[in-house]
Amino acid sequence: GKFREAAQAYQRAAEETEFEAEKQLYQAHAARAFQTAGDRNSALQLWTELAKDENSSVAGEARIRIGELTAAG
């Protein structure tokens, strides 16, 4: 559906940017869209990767989302 298409578009944008912070923001958008689309595995994979970088502006949200996804699983 539309959320899956949006997630894929965000992933393409993440691949194309040269800036790490922007890449992480696009990946977070993609993870949210995958989560909304019901694709738990893709969302969890992205959030797990984003949580590894403690300096990332999305690391905190990533840890929360991982908790939500693993609790719901």
Coordinates of N, CA, C and O in Angstrom, one line a residue:
G1 N 0.8 -1.2 0.0 CA 0.0 0.0 0.0 C 0.9 1.3 0.0 O 2.0 1.2 -0.3
K2 N 0.2 2.3 0.3 CA 0.9 3.6 0.3 C 2.0 3.8 1.3 O 3.0 4.4 1.0
F3 N 1.8 3.2 2.5 CA 2.8 3.3 3.5 C 4.1 2.6 3.1 O 5.2 3.1 3.3
R4 N 3.9 1.4 2.5 CA 5.1 0.7 2.0 C 5.8 1.5 0.9 O 7.0 1.5 0.9
E5 N 5.1 2.1 0.0 CA 5.7 2.9 -1.1 C 6.4 4.1 -0.5 O 7.5 4.4 -0.9
A6 N 5.8 4.7 0.5 CA 6.5 5.8 1.2 C 7.8 5.4 1.9 O 8.8 6.0 1.8
A7 N 7.7 4.2 2.5 CA 8.9 3.7 3.2 C 10.0 3.5 2.2 O 11.2 3.8 2.4
Q8 N 9.7 2.9 1.0 CA 10.7 2.7 0.0 C 11.3 4.0 -0.6 O 12.4 4.1 -0.8
A9 N 10.4 5.0 -0.7 CA 10.9 6.3 -1.2 C 11.8 6.9 -0.2 O 12.9 7.5 -0.5
Y10 N 11.5 6.8 1.1 CA 12.4 7.3 2.1 C 13.7 6.6 2.1 O 14.8 7.2 2.3
Q11 N 13.7 5.3 1.9 CA 15.0 4.5 1.8 C 15.8 5.0 0.7 O 17.0 5.1 0.8
R12 N 15.2 5.2 -0.5 CA 15.9 5.7 -1.6 C 16.6 7.1 -1.3 O 17.7 7.3 -1.6
A13 N 15.8 7.9 -0.7 CA 16.3 9.3 -0.3 C 17.5 9.1 0.7 O 18.5 9.8 0.6
A14 N 17.4 8.2 1.6 CA 18.5 7.9 2.6 C 19.8 7.5 1.8 O 20.9 7.9 2.2
E15 N 19.6 6.7 0.8 CA 20.8 6.2 0.1 C 21.4 7.3 -0.8 O 22.6 7.2 -1.0
E16 N 20.6 8.3 -1.1 CA 21.1 9.3 -2.0 C 21.8 10.5 -1.3 O 22.6 11.2 -2.0
T17 N 21.5 10.7 -0.1 CA 22.0 11.9 0.6 C 23.5 11.6 1.1 O 23.9 10.5 1.3
E18 N 24.2 12.7 1.1 CA 25.6 12.6 1.5 C 25.8 12.8 3.0 O 26.8 12.6 3.6
F19 N 24.7 13.3 3.7 CA 24.8 13.7 5.1 C 24.2 12.7 6.0 O 23.1 12.2 5.8
E20 N 25.0 12.2 6.9 CA 24.7 11.1 7.8 C 23.4 11.5 8.6 O 22.5 10.6 8.8
A21 N 23.3 12.7 9.2 CA 22.1 13.1 10.0 C 20.9 13.0 9.1 O 19.8 12.5 9.6
E22 N 21.0 13.5 7.9 CA 19.8 13.4 7.0 C 19.4 12.0 6.6 O 18.3 11.6 6.6
K23 N 20.5 11.2 6.4 CA 20.2 9.8 6.1 C 19.5 9.1 7.2 O 18.5 8.4 7.0
Q24 N 19.9 9.4 8.5 CA 19.2 8.8 9.6 C 17.7 9.3 9.7 O 16.9 8.5 10.1
L25 N 17.5 10.5 9.4 CA 16.1 11.0 9.5 C 15.3 10.3 8.4 O 14.1 9.9 8.7
Y26 N 15.8 10.2 7.2 CA 15.0 9.4 6.2 C 14.8 8.0 6.6 O 13.7 7.4 6.4
Q27 N 15.8 7.4 7.2 CA 15.6 6.0 7.7 C 14.6 5.9 8.7 O 13.8 4.9 8.8
A28 N 14.5 6.9 9.6 CA 13.5 6.9 10.7 C 12.1 7.0 10.1 O 11.2 6.4 10.5
H29 N 12.0 7.9 9.1 CA 10.7 8.1 8.3 C 10.3 6.7 7.7 O 9.1 6.3 7.8
A30 N 11.3 6.1 7.1 CA 11.0 4.8 6.5 C 10.6 3.7 7.5 O 9.6 3.0 7.3
A31 N 11.2 3.7 8.7 CA 10.9 2.8 9.7 C 9.5 3.0 10.2 O 8.7 2.1 10.4
R32 N 9.1 4.3 10.4 CA 7.7 4.6 10.8 C 6.7 4.2 9.8 O 5.7 3.6 10.2
A33 N 7.0 4.4 8.5 CA 6.1 4.0 7.5 C 6.0 2.5 7.4 O 4.9 1.9 7.2
F34 N 7.1 1.7 7.5 CA 7.0 0.3 7.6 C 6.2 -0.2 8.7 O 5.3 -1.1 8.6
Q35 N 6.4 0.5 9.9 CA 5.6 0.1 11.1 C 4.1 0.3 10.9 O 3.3 -0.5 11.2
T36 N 3.8 1.4 10.3 CA 2.4 1.7 10.0 C 1.8 0.8 9.0 O 0.6 0.4 9.1
A37 N 2.6 0.3 8.0 CA 2.2 -0.6 7.0 C 2.0 -2.0 7.6 O 1.5 -2.9 6.9
G38 N 2.5 -2.2 8.8 CA 2.4 -3.6 9.4 C 3.6 -4.5 9.1 O 3.6 -5.6 9.4
D39 N 4.7 -3.9 8.5 CA 5.9 -4.6 8.2 C 6.8 -4.5 9.4 O 7.8 -3.7 9.4
R40 N 6.6 -5.3 10.4 CA 7.3 -5.2 11.7 C 8.8 -5.5 11.5 O 9.6 -4.8 12.1
N41 N 9.1 -6.5 10.7 CA 10.5 -6.9 10.5 C 11.4 -5.8 9.9 O 12.5 -5.5 10.3
S42 N 10.8 -5.2 8.8 CA 11.6 -4.1 8.2 C 11.8 -2.9 9.1 O 12.8 -2.3 9.2
A43 N 10.7 -2.6 9.9 CA 10.8 -1.5 10.8 C 11.8 -1.8 11.9 O 12.6 -0.9 12.2
L44 N 11.7 -3.0 12.5 CA 12.6 -3.4 13.5 C 14.1 -3.4 13.1 O 15.0 -2.9 13.8
Q45 N 14.3 -3.8 11.8 CA 15.7 -3.8 11.3 C 16.2 -2.4 11.2 O 17.4 -2.1 11.6
L46 N 15.4 -1.4 10.7 CA 15.9 -0.1 10.6 C 16.1 0.6 12.0 O 17.1 1.2 12.2
W47 N 15.1 0.4 12.9 CA 15.2 1.0 14.2 C 16.5 0.4 14.9 O 17.2 1.2 15.6
T48 N 16.7 -0.9 14.8 CA 17.9 -1.5 15.4 C 19.2 -0.8 14.9 O 20.1 -0.5 15.7
E49 N 19.3 -0.6 13.6 CA 20.4 0.0 13.1 C 20.6 1.5 13.6 O 21.7 1.9 14.0
L50 N 19.5 2.2 13.7 CA 19.5 3.6 14.1 C 19.8 3.7 15.6 O 20.4 4.7 16.0
A51 N 19.5 2.7 16.4 CA 19.7 2.8 17.8 C 21.2 2.6 18.1 O 21.6 3.0 19.2
K52 N 22.0 2.1 17.2 CA 23.4 1.8 17.5 C 24.2 3.1 17.6 O 25.3 3.1 18.2
D53 N 23.8 4.1 16.9 CA 24.5 5.4 16.9 C 24.0 6.3 18.1 O 23.0 7.0 17.9
E54 N 24.8 6.3 19.2 CA 24.4 7.1 20.3 C 24.3 8.6 20.1 O 23.5 9.3 20.7
N55 N 25.0 9.1 19.1 CA 25.0 10.5 18.7 C 23.9 10.9 17.8 O 23.7 12.1 17.5
S56 N 23.2 9.9 17.3 CA 22.1 10.2 16.4 C 20.9 10.9 17.0 O 20.6 10.6 18.2
S57 N 20.3 11.8 16.3 CA 19.2 12.5 16.8 C 17.9 11.6 16.9 O 17.0 12.0 17.6
V58 N 18.0 10.4 16.3 CA 16.8 9.5 16.4 C 17.1 8.3 17.2 O 16.2 7.4 17.3
A59 N 18.2 8.2 17.9 CA 18.6 7.0 18.6 C 17.6 6.8 19.8 O 17.2 5.6 20.0
G60 N 17.2 7.8 20.4 CA 16.2 7.7 21.5 C 14.9 7.1 21.1 O 14.4 6.2 21.7
E61 N 14.4 7.7 20.0 CA 13.1 7.2 19.4 C 13.3 5.8 19.0 O 12.4 4.9 19.2
A62 N 14.5 5.5 18.4 CA 14.7 4.1 17.9 C 14.6 3.1 19.0 O 14.0 2.0 18.9
R63 N 15.2 3.4 20.2 CA 15.1 2.5 21.3 C 13.7 2.3 21.8 O 13.3 1.2 22.1
I64 N 12.9 3.4 21.8 CA 11.5 3.3 22.2 C 10.7 2.4 21.2 O 9.9 1.5 21.6
R65 N 10.9 2.6 19.9 CA 10.2 1.9 18.9 C 10.6 0.4 19.0 O 9.7 -0.5 18.8
I66 N 11.9 0.1 19.2 CA 12.3 -1.3 19.4 C 11.5 -1.9 20.5 O 11.0 -3.1 20.4
G67 N 11.4 -1.2 21.6 CA 10.6 -1.7 22.8 C 9.2 -2.0 22.4 O 8.6 -3.0 22.8
E68 N 8.6 -1.1 21.7 CA 7.2 -1.2 21.2 C 7.0 -2.5 20.4 O 6.1 -3.3 20.5
L69 N 7.9 -2.6 19.4 CA 7.8 -3.7 18.4 C 8.1 -5.0 19.0 O 7.5 -6.0 18.7
T70 N 9.1 -5.1 20.0 CA 9.3 -6.4 20.6 C 8.3 -6.8 21.6 O 8.0 -7.9 21.8
A71 N 7.7 -5.8 22.3 CA 6.6 -6.0 23.2 C 5.3 -6.5 22.5 O 4.6 -7.4 22.9
A72 N 5.1 -6.0 21.3 CA 3.9 -6.3 20.5 C 4.1 -7.7 19.8 O 3.2 -8.3 19.4
G73 N 5.4 -8.1 19.6 CA 5.7 -9.3 18.9 C 5.5 -10.5 19.7 O 5.0 -11.5 19.5

